[in-house]
CSV table of C-alpha atoms in Angstrom, one decimal:
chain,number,residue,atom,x,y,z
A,107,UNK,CA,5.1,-10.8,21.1
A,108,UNK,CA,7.2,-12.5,18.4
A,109,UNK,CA,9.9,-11.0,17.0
A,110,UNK,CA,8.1,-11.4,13.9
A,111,UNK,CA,5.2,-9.5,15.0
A,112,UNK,CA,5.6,-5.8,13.8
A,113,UNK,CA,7.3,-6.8,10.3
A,114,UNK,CA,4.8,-8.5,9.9
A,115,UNK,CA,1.7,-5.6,10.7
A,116,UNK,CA,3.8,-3.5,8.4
A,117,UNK,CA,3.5,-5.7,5.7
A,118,UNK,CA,0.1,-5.9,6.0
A,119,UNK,CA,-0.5,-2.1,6.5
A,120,UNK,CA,1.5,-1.7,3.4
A,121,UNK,CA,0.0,-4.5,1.4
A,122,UNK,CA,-3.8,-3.2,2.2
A,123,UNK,CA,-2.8,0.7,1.8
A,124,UNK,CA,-1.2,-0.1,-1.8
A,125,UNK,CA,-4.3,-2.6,-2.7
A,126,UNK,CA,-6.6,-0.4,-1.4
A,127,UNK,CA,-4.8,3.0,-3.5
A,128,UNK,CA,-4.4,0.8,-7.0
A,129,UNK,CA,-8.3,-0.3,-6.5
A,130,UNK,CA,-9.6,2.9,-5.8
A,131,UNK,CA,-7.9,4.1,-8.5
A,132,UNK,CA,-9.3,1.9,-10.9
A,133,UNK,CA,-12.7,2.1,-9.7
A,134,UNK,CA,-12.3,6.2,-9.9
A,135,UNK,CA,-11.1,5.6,-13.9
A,136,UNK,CA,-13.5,3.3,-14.7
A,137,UNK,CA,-16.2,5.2,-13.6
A,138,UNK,CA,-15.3,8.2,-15.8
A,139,UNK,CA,-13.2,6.8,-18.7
A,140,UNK,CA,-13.4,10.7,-20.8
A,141,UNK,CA,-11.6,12.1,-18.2
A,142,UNK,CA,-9.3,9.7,-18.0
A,143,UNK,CA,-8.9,9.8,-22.0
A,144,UNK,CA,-8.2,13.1,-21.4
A,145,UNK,CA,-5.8,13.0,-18.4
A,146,UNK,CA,-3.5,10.5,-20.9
A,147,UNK,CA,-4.3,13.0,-23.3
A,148,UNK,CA,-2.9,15.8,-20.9
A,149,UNK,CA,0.4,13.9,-20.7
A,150,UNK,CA,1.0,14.0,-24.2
A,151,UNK,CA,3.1,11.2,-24.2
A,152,UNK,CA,1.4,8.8,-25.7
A,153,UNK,CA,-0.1,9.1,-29.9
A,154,UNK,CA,-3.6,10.1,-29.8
A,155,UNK,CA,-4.9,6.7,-31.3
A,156,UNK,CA,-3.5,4.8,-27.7
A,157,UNK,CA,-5.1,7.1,-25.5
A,158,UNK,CA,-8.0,5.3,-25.3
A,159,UNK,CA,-6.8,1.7,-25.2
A,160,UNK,CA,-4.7,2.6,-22.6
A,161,UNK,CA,-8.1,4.3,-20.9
A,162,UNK,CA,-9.1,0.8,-21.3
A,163,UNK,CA,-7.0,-1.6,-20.2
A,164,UNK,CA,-5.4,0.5,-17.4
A,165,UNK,CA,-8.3,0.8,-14.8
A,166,UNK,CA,-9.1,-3.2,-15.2
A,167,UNK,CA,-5.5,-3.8,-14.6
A,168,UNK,CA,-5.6,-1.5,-11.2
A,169,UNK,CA,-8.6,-2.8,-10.1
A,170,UNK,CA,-7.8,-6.7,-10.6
A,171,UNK,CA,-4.0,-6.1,-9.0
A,172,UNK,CA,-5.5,-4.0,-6.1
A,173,UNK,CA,-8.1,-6.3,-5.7
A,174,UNK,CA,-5.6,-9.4,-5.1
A,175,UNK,CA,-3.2,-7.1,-3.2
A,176,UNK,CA,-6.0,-6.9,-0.8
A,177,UNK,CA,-6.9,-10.4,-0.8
A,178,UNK,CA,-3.2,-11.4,-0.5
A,179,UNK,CA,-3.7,-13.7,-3.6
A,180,UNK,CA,-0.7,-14.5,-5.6
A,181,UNK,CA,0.7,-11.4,-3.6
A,182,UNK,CA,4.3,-11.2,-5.0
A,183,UNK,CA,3.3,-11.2,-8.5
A,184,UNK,CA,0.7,-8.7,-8.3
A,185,UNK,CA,3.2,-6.7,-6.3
A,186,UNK,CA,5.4,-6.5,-9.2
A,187,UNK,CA,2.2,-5.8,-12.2
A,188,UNK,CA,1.7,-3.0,-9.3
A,189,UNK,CA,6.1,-1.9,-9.6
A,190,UNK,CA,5.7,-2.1,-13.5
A,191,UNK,CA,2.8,0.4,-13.8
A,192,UNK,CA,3.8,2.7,-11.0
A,193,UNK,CA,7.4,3.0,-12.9
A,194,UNK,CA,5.5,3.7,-16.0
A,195,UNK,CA,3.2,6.1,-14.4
A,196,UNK,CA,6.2,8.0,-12.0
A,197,UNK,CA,8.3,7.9,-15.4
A,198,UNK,CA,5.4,10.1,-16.9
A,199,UNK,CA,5.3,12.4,-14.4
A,200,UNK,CA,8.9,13.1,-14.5
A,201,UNK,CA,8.5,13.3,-17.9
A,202,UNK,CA,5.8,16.3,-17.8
A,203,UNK,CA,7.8,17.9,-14.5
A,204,UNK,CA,11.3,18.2,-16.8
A,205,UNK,CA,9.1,20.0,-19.4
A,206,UNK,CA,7.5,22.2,-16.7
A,207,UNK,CA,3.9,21.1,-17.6
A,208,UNK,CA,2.2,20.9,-14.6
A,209,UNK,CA,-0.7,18.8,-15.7
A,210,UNK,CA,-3.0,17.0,-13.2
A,211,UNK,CA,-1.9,13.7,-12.3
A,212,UNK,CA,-5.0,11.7,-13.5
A,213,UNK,CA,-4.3,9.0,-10.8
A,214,UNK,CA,-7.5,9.3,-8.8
A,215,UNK,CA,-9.8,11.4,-11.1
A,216,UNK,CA,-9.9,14.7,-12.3
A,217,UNK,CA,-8.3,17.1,-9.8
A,218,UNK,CA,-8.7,15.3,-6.7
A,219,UNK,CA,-6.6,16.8,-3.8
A,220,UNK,CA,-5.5,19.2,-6.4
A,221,UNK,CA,-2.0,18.2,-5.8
A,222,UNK,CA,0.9,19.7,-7.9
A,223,UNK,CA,2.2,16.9,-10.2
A,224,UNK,CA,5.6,16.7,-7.6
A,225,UNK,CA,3.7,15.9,-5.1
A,226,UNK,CA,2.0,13.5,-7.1
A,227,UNK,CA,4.8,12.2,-8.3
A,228,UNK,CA,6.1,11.6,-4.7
A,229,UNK,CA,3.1,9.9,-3.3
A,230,UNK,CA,3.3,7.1,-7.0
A,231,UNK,CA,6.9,6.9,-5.6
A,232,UNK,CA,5.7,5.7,-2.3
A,233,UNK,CA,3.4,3.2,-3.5
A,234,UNK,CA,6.4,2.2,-5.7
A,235,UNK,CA,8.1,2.0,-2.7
A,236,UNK,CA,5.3,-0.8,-1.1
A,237,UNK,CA,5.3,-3.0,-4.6
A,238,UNK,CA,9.1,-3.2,-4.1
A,239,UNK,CA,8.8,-4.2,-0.4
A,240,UNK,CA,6.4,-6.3,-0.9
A,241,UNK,CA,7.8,-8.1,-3.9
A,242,UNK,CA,11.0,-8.4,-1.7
A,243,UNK,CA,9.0,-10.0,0.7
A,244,UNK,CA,9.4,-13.9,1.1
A,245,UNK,CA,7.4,-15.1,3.6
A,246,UNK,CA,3.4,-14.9,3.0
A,247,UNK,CA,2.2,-12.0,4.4
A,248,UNK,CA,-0.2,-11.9,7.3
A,249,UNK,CA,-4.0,-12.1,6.6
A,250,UNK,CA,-4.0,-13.3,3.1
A,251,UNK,CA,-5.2,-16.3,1.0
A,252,UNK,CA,-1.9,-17.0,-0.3
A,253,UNK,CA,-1.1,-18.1,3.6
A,254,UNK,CA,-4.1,-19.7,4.2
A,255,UNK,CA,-3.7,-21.7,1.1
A,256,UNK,CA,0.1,-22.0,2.4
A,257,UNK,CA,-0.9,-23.5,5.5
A,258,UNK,CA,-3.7,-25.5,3.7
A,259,UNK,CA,-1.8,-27.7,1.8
A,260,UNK,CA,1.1,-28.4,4.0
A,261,UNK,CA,-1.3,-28.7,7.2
A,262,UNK,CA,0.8,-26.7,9.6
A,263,UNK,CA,-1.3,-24.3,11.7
A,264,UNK,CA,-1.1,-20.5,10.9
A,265,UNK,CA,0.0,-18.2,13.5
A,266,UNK,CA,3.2,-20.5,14.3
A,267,UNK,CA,4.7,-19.9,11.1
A,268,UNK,CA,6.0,-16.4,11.5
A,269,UNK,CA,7.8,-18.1,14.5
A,270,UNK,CA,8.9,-20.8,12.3
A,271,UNK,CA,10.3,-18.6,9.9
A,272,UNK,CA,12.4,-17.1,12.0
A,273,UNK,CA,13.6,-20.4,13.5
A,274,UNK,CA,14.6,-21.7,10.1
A,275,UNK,CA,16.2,-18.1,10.0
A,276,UNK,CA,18.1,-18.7,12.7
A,277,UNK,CA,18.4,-22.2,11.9
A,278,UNK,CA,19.7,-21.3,8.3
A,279,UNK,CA,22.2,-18.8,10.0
A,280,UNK,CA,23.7,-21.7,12.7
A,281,UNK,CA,24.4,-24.4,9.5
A,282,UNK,CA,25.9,-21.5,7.5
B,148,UNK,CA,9.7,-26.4,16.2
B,149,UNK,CA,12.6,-27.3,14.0
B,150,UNK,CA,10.7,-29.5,12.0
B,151,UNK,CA,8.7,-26.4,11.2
B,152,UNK,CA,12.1,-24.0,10.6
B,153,UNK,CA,13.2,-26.3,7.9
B,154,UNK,CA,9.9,-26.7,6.5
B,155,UNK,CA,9.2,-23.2,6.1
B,156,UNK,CA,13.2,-22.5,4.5
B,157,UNK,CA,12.8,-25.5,2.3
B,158,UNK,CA,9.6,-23.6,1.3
B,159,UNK,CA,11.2,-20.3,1.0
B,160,UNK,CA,13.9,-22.2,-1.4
B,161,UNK,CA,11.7,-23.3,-3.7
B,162,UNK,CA,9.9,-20.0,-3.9
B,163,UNK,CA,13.5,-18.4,-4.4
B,164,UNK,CA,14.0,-20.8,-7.2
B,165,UNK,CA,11.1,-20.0,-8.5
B,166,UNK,CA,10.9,-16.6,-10.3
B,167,UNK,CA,9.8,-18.4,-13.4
B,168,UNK,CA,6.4,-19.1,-11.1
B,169,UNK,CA,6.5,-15.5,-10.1
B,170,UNK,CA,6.6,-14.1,-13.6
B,171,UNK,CA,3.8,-16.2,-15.2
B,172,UNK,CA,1.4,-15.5,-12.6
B,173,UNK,CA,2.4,-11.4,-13.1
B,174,UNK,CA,1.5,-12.1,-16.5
B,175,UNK,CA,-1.4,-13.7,-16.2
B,176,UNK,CA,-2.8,-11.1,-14.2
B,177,UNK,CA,-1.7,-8.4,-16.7
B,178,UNK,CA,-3.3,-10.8,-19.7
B,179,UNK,CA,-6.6,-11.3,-17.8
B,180,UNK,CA,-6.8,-7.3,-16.9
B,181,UNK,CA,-5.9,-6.5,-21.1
B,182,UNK,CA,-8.8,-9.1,-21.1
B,183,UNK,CA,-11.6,-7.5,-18.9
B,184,UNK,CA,-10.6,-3.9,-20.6
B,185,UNK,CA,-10.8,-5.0,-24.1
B,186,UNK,CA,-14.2,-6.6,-23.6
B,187,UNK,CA,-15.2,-3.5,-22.0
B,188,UNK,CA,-14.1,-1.4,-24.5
B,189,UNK,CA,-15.5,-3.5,-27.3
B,190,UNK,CA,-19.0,-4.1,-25.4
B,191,UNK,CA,-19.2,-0.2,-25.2
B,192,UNK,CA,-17.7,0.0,-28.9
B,193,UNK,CA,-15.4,2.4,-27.7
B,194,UNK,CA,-18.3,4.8,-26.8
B,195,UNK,CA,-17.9,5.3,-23.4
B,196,UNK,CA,-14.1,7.0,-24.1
B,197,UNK,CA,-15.3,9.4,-26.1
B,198,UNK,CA,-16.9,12.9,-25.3
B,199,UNK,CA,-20.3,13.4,-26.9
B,200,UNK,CA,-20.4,15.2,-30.8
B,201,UNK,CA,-19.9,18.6,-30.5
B,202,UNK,CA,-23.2,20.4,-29.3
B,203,UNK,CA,-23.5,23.3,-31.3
B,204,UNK,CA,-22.7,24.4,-34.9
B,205,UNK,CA,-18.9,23.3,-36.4
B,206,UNK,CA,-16.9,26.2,-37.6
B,207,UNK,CA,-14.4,25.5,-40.9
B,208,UNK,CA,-11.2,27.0,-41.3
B,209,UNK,CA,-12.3,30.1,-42.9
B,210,UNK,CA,-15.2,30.9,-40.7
B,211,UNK,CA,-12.6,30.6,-37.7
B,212,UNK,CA,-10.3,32.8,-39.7
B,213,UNK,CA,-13.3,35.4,-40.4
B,214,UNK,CA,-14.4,35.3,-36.7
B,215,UNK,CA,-11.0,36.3,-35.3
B,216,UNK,CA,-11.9,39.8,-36.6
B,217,UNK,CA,-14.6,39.5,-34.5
B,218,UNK,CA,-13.7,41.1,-31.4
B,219,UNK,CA,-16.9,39.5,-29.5
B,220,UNK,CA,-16.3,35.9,-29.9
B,221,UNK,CA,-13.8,34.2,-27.5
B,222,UNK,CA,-11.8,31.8,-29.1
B,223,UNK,CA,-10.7,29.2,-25.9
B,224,UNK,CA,-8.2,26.6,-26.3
B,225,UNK,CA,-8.5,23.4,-25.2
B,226,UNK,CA,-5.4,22.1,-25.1
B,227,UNK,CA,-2.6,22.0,-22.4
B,228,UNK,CA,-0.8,25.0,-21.1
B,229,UNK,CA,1.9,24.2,-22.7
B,230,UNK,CA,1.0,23.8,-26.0
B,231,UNK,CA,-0.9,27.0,-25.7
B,232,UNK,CA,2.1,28.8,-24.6
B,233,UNK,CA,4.1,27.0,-27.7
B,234,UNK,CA,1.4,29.1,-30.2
B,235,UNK,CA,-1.9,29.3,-30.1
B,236,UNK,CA,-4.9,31.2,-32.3
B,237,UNK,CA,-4.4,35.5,-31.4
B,238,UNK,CA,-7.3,36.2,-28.8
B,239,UNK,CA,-7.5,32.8,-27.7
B,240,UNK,CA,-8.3,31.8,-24.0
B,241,UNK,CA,-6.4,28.7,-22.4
B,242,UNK,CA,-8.7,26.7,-21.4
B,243,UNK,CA,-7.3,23.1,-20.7
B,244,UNK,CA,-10.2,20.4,-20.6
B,245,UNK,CA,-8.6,18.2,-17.8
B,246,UNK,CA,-8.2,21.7,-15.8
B,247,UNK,CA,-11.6,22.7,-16.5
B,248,UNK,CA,-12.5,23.1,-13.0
B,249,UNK,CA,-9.7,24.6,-11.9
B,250,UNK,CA,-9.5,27.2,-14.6
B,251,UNK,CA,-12.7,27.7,-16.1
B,252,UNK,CA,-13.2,30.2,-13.9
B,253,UNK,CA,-10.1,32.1,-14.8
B,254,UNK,CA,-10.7,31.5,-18.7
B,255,UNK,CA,-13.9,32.9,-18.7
B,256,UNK,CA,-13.7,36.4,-16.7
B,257,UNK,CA,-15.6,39.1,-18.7
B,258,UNK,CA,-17.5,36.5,-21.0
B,259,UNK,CA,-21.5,36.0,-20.5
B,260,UNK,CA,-23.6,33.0,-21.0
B,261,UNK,CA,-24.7,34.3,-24.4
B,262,UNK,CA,-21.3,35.0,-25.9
B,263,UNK,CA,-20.1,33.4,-28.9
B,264,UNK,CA,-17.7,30.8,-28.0
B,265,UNK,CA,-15.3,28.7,-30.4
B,266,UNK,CA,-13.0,26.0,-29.2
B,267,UNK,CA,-10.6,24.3,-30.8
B,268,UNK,CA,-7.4,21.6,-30.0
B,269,UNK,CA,-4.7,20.5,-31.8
B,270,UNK,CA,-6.5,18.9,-35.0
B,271,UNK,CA,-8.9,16.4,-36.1
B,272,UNK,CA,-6.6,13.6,-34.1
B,273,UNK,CA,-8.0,15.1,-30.4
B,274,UNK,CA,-11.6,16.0,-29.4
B,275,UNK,CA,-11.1,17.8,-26.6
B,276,UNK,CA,-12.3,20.4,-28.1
B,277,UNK,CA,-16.0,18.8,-28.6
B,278,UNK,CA,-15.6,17.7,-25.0
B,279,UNK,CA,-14.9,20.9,-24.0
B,280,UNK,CA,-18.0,22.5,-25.7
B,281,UNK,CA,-19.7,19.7,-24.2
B,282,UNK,CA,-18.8,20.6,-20.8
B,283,UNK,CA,-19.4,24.6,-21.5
B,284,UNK,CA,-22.6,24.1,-22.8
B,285,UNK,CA,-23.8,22.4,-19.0
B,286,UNK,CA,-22.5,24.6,-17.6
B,287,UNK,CA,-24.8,27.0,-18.6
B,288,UNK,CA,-23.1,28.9,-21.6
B,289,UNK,CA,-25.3,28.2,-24.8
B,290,UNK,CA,-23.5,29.9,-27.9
B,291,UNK,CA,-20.6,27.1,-28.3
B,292,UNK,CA,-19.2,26.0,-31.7
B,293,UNK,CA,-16.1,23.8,-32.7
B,294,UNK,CA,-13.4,24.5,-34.6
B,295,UNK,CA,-12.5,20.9,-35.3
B,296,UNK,CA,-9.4,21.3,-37.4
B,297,UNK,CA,-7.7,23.1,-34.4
B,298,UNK,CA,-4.5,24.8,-34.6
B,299,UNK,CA,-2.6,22.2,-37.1
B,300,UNK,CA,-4.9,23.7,-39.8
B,301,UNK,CA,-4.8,26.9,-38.6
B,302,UNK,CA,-1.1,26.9,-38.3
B,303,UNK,CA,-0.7,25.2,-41.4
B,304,UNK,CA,-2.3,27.8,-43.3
B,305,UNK,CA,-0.2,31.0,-42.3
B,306,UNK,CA,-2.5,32.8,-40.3
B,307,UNK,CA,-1.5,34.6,-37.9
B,308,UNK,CA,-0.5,32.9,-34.1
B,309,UNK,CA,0.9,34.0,-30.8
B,310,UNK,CA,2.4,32.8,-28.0
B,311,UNK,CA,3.3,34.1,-24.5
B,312,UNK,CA,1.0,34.6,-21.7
B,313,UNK,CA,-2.5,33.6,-20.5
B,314,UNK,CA,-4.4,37.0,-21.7
């Protein structure tokens, strides 16, 4: 096994579990967009006159960033589209938590899991968590077109390259 | 194999000196998801965000006032807890529309499917109040009005408001 070899299944498990969660999500809102209305409503953050634009354009955004987090198309970027919303959305949780409102989270539809917004809170900070560790992440992950299309254009066969990387590592840490 | 090493940091240089690259592809996928959700919105004309007209008769500010003083309609409000605890119409119910499943059954202890119902939110500005009649009335309970100006009106016109606990 490389030495490359579990970094780079975590990466993967992290890039399909946040793609997968942001996707879901989307699907979930944009199936039921008054109850989403209402769960931006709920937060009372936002002037009612936004609540549903942002029931609007949210949900497409979750879906098309999920979507290419699963796909491992333009992976980075979408990984940080993914850090700016979760911010937003863990910002508005602790928002409603300091003013002891415990309002559902809204994230997956109405009620699901029926999770206190804390714990909600704490599971958006884990998927904030896999944007940031995945927009950290150099190299192109495991399984994804980015790779592919990597690997495409320069003609260098796939698998090898998590071995090359860490021989320019290493190759990078004996010139320095 | 080395060939390879300094291919792939020569690579990971340029995508290091590349966070311009990084940032207008982020953008692009947040301009072409504003995209697909304002088409949506504006192919549904905004109807698909907003709850159904309320199903039942709309109650003005004086008939809400009047029907206070009658003991046998609930009045059940539709906004957050919160907000209810702030102030909220005397008698009223909380009753929070994105909670609705988790507390209608709470809200609604003593009242039958024929009781005269009211619900209200903060003004004209929300309609969770119409979507909460809306959601009342399938499930089963058919004397439902709205009170659309809500608790801004009622507030603004000095009558009288309490706050504290669920009842």
């Amino acid at each position: 096994m490389s030495p490359g070899r579990p970094k780079g299944v975590i990466i993967l498990c992290v890039r399909v579990a946040l793609g997968g969660a942001l996707l879901g999500a989307g699907v979930v809102k944009m199936a039921d967009p008054v109850a989403f209305v209402g769960a931006i409503e709920s937060y009372a953050l936002t002037p009612q006159s936004w609540n549903q634009p942002i029931a609007a354009l949210l949900p497409w955004l979750e879906v098309l960033t999920g979507g290419l987090l699963l796909c491992g198309l333009w992976t980075r970027s979408s990984a940080l589209v993914a850090a700016g919303m979760l911010i937003c959305f863990v910002g508005a949780m602790g928002i409603n938590l300091a003013r002891g409102a415990d309002v559902d989270c809204g994230c997956f539809g109405p009620g699901l899991g029926d999770l206190p917004l804390w714990a909600s809170m704490v599971r958006t900070s884990l998927l904030l968590a896999a944007a940031v560790l995945l927009l950290r992440e150099r190299q192109d992950p495991w399984l994804s077109v980015d790779r592919a299309l990597r690997a495409e254009a320069s003609g260098a066969p796939r698998e090898p390259a998590a071995v090359s990387s860490h021989a320019s590592a290493a190759t990078s840490r004996s010139s320095s | 194999m080395i060939v390879d090493g300094t291919a792939a940091r020569s690579e990971s240089r340029d995508r290091d000196r590349a966070p311009g690259r990084l940032l207008f592809k982020a953008v692009l996928i947040v301009v072409v998801g504003v995209a697909g959700g304002t088409v949506f919105h504006a192919a549904t004309a905004g109807q698909a965000f907003t709850g159904p007209s309320p199903p039942g008769e709309i109650v003005s500010l004086a008939q809400a006032r009047t029907a206070i003083d009658d003991h046998s309609t609930v009045f059940l409000d539709a906004r957050r807890l919160v907000a209810y605890e702030e102030g909220h119409i005397p008698g009223a119910r909380s009753l929070p529309l994105y909670e609705f499943e988790q507390a209608v059954e709470r809200a609604m202890v003593g009242v039958s499917r024929s009781t005269a119902i009211i619900t209200y939110c903060e003004g004209v500005s929300c309609d969770s109040a119409a979507r909460l009649a809306v959601r009342l009335v399938r499930a089963g309970y058919r004397n439902i009005r709205a009170f659309p100006q809500g608790w801004e009106a009622w507030r603004a016109a000095g009558y009288p408001a309490r706050g504290g606990q669920t009842p």
